[in-house]
Short mmCIF file of C-alpha atoms in Angstrom, two decimals:
data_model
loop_
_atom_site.label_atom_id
_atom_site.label_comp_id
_atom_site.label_asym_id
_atom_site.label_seq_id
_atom_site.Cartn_x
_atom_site.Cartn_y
_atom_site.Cartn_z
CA UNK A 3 29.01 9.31 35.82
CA UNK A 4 25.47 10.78 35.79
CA UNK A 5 24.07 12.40 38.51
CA UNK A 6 19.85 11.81 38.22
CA UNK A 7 19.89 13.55 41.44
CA UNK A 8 21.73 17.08 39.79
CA UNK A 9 18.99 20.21 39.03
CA UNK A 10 18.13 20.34 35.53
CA UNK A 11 15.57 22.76 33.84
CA UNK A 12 13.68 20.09 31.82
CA UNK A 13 10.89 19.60 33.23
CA UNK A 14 10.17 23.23 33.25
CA UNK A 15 11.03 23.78 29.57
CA UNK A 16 8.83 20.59 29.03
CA UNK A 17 5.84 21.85 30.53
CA UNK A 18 6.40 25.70 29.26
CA UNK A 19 6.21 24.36 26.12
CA UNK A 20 3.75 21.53 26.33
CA UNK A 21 1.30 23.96 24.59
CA UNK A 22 2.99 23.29 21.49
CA UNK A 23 2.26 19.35 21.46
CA UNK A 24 -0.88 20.00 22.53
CA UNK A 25 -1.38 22.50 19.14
CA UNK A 26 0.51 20.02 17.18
CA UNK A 27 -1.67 17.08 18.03
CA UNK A 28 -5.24 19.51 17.91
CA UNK A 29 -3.81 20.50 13.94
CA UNK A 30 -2.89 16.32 13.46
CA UNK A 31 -6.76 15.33 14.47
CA UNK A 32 -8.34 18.26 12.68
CA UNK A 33 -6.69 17.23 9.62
CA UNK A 34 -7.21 13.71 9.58
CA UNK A 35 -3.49 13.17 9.45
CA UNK A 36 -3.62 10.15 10.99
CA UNK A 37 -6.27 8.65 9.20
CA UNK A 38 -4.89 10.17 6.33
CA UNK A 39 -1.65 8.08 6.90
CA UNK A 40 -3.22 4.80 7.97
CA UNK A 41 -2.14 1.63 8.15
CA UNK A 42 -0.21 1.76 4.56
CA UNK A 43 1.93 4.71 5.69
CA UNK A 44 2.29 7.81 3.51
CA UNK A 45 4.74 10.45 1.55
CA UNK A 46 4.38 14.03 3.36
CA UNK A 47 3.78 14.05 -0.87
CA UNK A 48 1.14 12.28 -0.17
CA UNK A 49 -0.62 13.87 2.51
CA UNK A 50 -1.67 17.50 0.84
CA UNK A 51 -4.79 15.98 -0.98
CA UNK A 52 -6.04 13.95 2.11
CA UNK A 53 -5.60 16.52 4.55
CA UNK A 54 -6.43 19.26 2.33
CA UNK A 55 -3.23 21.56 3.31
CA UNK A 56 -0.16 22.24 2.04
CA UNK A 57 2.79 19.57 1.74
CA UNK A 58 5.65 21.69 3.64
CA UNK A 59 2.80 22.43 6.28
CA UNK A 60 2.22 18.53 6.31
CA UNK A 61 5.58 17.55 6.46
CA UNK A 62 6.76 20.19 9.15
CA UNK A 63 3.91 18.47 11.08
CA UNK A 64 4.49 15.18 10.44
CA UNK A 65 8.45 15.29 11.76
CA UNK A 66 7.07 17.58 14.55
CA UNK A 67 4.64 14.39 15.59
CA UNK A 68 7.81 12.10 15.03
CA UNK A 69 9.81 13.93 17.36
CA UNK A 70 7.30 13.70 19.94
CA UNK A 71 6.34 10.30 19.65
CA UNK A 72 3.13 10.23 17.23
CA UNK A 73 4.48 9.12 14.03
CA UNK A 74 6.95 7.01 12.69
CA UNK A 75 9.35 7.39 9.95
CA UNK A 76 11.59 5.80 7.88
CA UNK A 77 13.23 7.17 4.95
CA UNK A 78 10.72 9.49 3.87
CA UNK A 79 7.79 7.26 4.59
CA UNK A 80 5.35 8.08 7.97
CA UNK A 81 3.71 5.47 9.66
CA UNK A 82 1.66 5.24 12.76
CA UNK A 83 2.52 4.15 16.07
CA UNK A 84 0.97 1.43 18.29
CA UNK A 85 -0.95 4.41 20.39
CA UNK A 86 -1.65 6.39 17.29
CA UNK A 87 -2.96 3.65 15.39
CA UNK A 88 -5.42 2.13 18.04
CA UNK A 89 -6.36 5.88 19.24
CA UNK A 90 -6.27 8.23 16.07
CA UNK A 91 -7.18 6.59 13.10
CA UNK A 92 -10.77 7.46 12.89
CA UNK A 93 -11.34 4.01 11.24
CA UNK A 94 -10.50 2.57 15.26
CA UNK A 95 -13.44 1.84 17.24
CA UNK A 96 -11.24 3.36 20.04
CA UNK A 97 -10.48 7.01 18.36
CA UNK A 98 -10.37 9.34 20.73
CA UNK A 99 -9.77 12.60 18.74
CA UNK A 100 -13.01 13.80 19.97
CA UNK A 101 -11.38 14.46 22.77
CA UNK A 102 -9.84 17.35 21.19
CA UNK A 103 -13.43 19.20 21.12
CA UNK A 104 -13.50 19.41 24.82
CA UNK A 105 -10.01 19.03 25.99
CA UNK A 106 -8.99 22.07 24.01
CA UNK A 107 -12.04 24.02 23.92
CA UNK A 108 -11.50 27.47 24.49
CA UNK A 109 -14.60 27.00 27.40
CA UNK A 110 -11.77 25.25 29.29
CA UNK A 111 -8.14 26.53 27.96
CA UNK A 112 -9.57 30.68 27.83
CA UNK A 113 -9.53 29.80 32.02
CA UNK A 114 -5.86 28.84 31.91
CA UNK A 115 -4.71 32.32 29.69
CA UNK A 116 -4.05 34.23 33.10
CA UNK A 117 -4.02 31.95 35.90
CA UNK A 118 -2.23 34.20 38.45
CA UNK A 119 -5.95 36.22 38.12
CA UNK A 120 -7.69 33.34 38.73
CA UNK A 121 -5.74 32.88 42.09
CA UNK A 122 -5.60 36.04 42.95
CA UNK A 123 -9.64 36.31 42.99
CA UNK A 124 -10.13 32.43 44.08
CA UNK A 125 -12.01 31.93 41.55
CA UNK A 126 -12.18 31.43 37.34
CA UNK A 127 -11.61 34.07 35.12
CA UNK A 128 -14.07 32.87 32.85
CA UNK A 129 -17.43 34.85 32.02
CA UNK A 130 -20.05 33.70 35.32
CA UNK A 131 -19.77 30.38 37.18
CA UNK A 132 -17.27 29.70 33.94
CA UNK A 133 -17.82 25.53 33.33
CA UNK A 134 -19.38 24.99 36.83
CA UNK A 135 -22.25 27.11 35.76
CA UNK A 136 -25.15 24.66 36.20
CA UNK A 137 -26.54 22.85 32.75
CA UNK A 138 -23.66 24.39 31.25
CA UNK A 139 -23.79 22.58 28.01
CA UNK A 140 -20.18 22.19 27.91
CA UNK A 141 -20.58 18.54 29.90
CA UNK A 142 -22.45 17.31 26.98
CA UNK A 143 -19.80 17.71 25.04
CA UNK A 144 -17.62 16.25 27.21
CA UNK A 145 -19.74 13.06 27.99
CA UNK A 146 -19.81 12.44 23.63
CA UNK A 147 -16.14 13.22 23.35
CA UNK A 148 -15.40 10.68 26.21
CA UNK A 149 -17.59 7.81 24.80
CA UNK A 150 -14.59 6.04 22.89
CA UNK A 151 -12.36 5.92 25.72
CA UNK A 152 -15.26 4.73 28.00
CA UNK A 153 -16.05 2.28 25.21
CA UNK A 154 -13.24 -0.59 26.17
CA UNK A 155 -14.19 -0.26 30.19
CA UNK A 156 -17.86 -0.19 30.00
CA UNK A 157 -17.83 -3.48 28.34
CA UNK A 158 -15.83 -5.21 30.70
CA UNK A 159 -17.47 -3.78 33.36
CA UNK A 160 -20.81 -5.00 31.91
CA UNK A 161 -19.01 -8.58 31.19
CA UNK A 162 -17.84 -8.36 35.21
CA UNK A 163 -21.51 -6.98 36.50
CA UNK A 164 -23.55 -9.76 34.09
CA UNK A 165 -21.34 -12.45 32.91
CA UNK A 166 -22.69 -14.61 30.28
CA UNK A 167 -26.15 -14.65 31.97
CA UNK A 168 -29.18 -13.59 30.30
CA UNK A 169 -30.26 -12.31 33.19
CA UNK A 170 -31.54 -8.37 32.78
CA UNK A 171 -29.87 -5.82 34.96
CA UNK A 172 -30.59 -2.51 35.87
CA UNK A 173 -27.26 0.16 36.03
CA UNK A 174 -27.02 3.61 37.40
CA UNK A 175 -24.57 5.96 35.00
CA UNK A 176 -23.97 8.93 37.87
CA UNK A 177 -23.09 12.28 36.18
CA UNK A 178 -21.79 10.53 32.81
CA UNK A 179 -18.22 10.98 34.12
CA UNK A 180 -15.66 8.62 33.13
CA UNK A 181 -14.42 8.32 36.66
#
């Protein structure tokens, strides 16, 4: 009988090594991987001329994003899954590896390298005011990386606000956050 209720170390051995999915899927978008694979599937044989890199490198990848839920495969064939499909083929209106530029920028993961200093001073570790700094450009970036995500609930919130009426309306975007 299983206990859900025993102590087990996954969840820490998950998130010690989340770093590695988050590398993983960074290398996948900067490659055009899943582009490159598409809706026809691909070979890792396949993949070396679209994603300019090497075809172990591609394959290692490509099981690595299996294993973790990106890809697909069968036999020896990769294919893309509902989320990667709709979200990572560039080709989708709602691609959101731009979200890679910010998410992973060193501006934001450099304060995470030694976050016992961080605590220890109550503050970031990061060079100033670190991404609080005001007109720090690195919100610009983040308000054009989160425009595809934003995409989908901007127009039903504009379909909610105005309806099918003709009417012209007037709205206020507050800090071009996505919350």
């Amino acid at each position: 009988m299983e206990n859900n209720d025993a102590p087990s170390p996954v969840h820490i051995f998950e998130t010690l090594t989340a770093y590695q999915d988050s590398g993983a899927l960074k290398a996948a978008i900067e490659l055009d991987l899943f582009t490159a694979i598409g809706a026809n599937g691909a070979t890792a044989a396949e993949l070396p001329t679209r994603c300019n890199a090497a075809e172990r490198g591609v394959r290692i990848l490509c099981d690595y994003l299996t294993i973790v839920g990106f890809l697909n495969k069968k036999s020896e064939r990769y294919s893309l899954t509902q989320d990667s499909a709709l979200f990572l083929d560039k080709r989708q209106r709602a691609y959101l590896g731009t979200a890679v530029e910010f998410l992973l920028s060193p501006n934001l993961t450099d304060g995470f390298k030694d976050l016992a200093v961080a605590v220890r001073k109550g503050g970031t570790t990061l060079p100033g005011e670190g991404t609080v700094a005001p007109e720090n450009p690195i919100w610009v970036k983040f308000a054009q990386a989160m425009v595809p995500m934003m995409m989908m609930p901007a127009e039903l919130m504009a379909k909610l606000v105005n309806g099918d009426s003709k009417q012209k309306i007037k709205v206020l975007d507050v800090a071009a956050g996505h919350g």
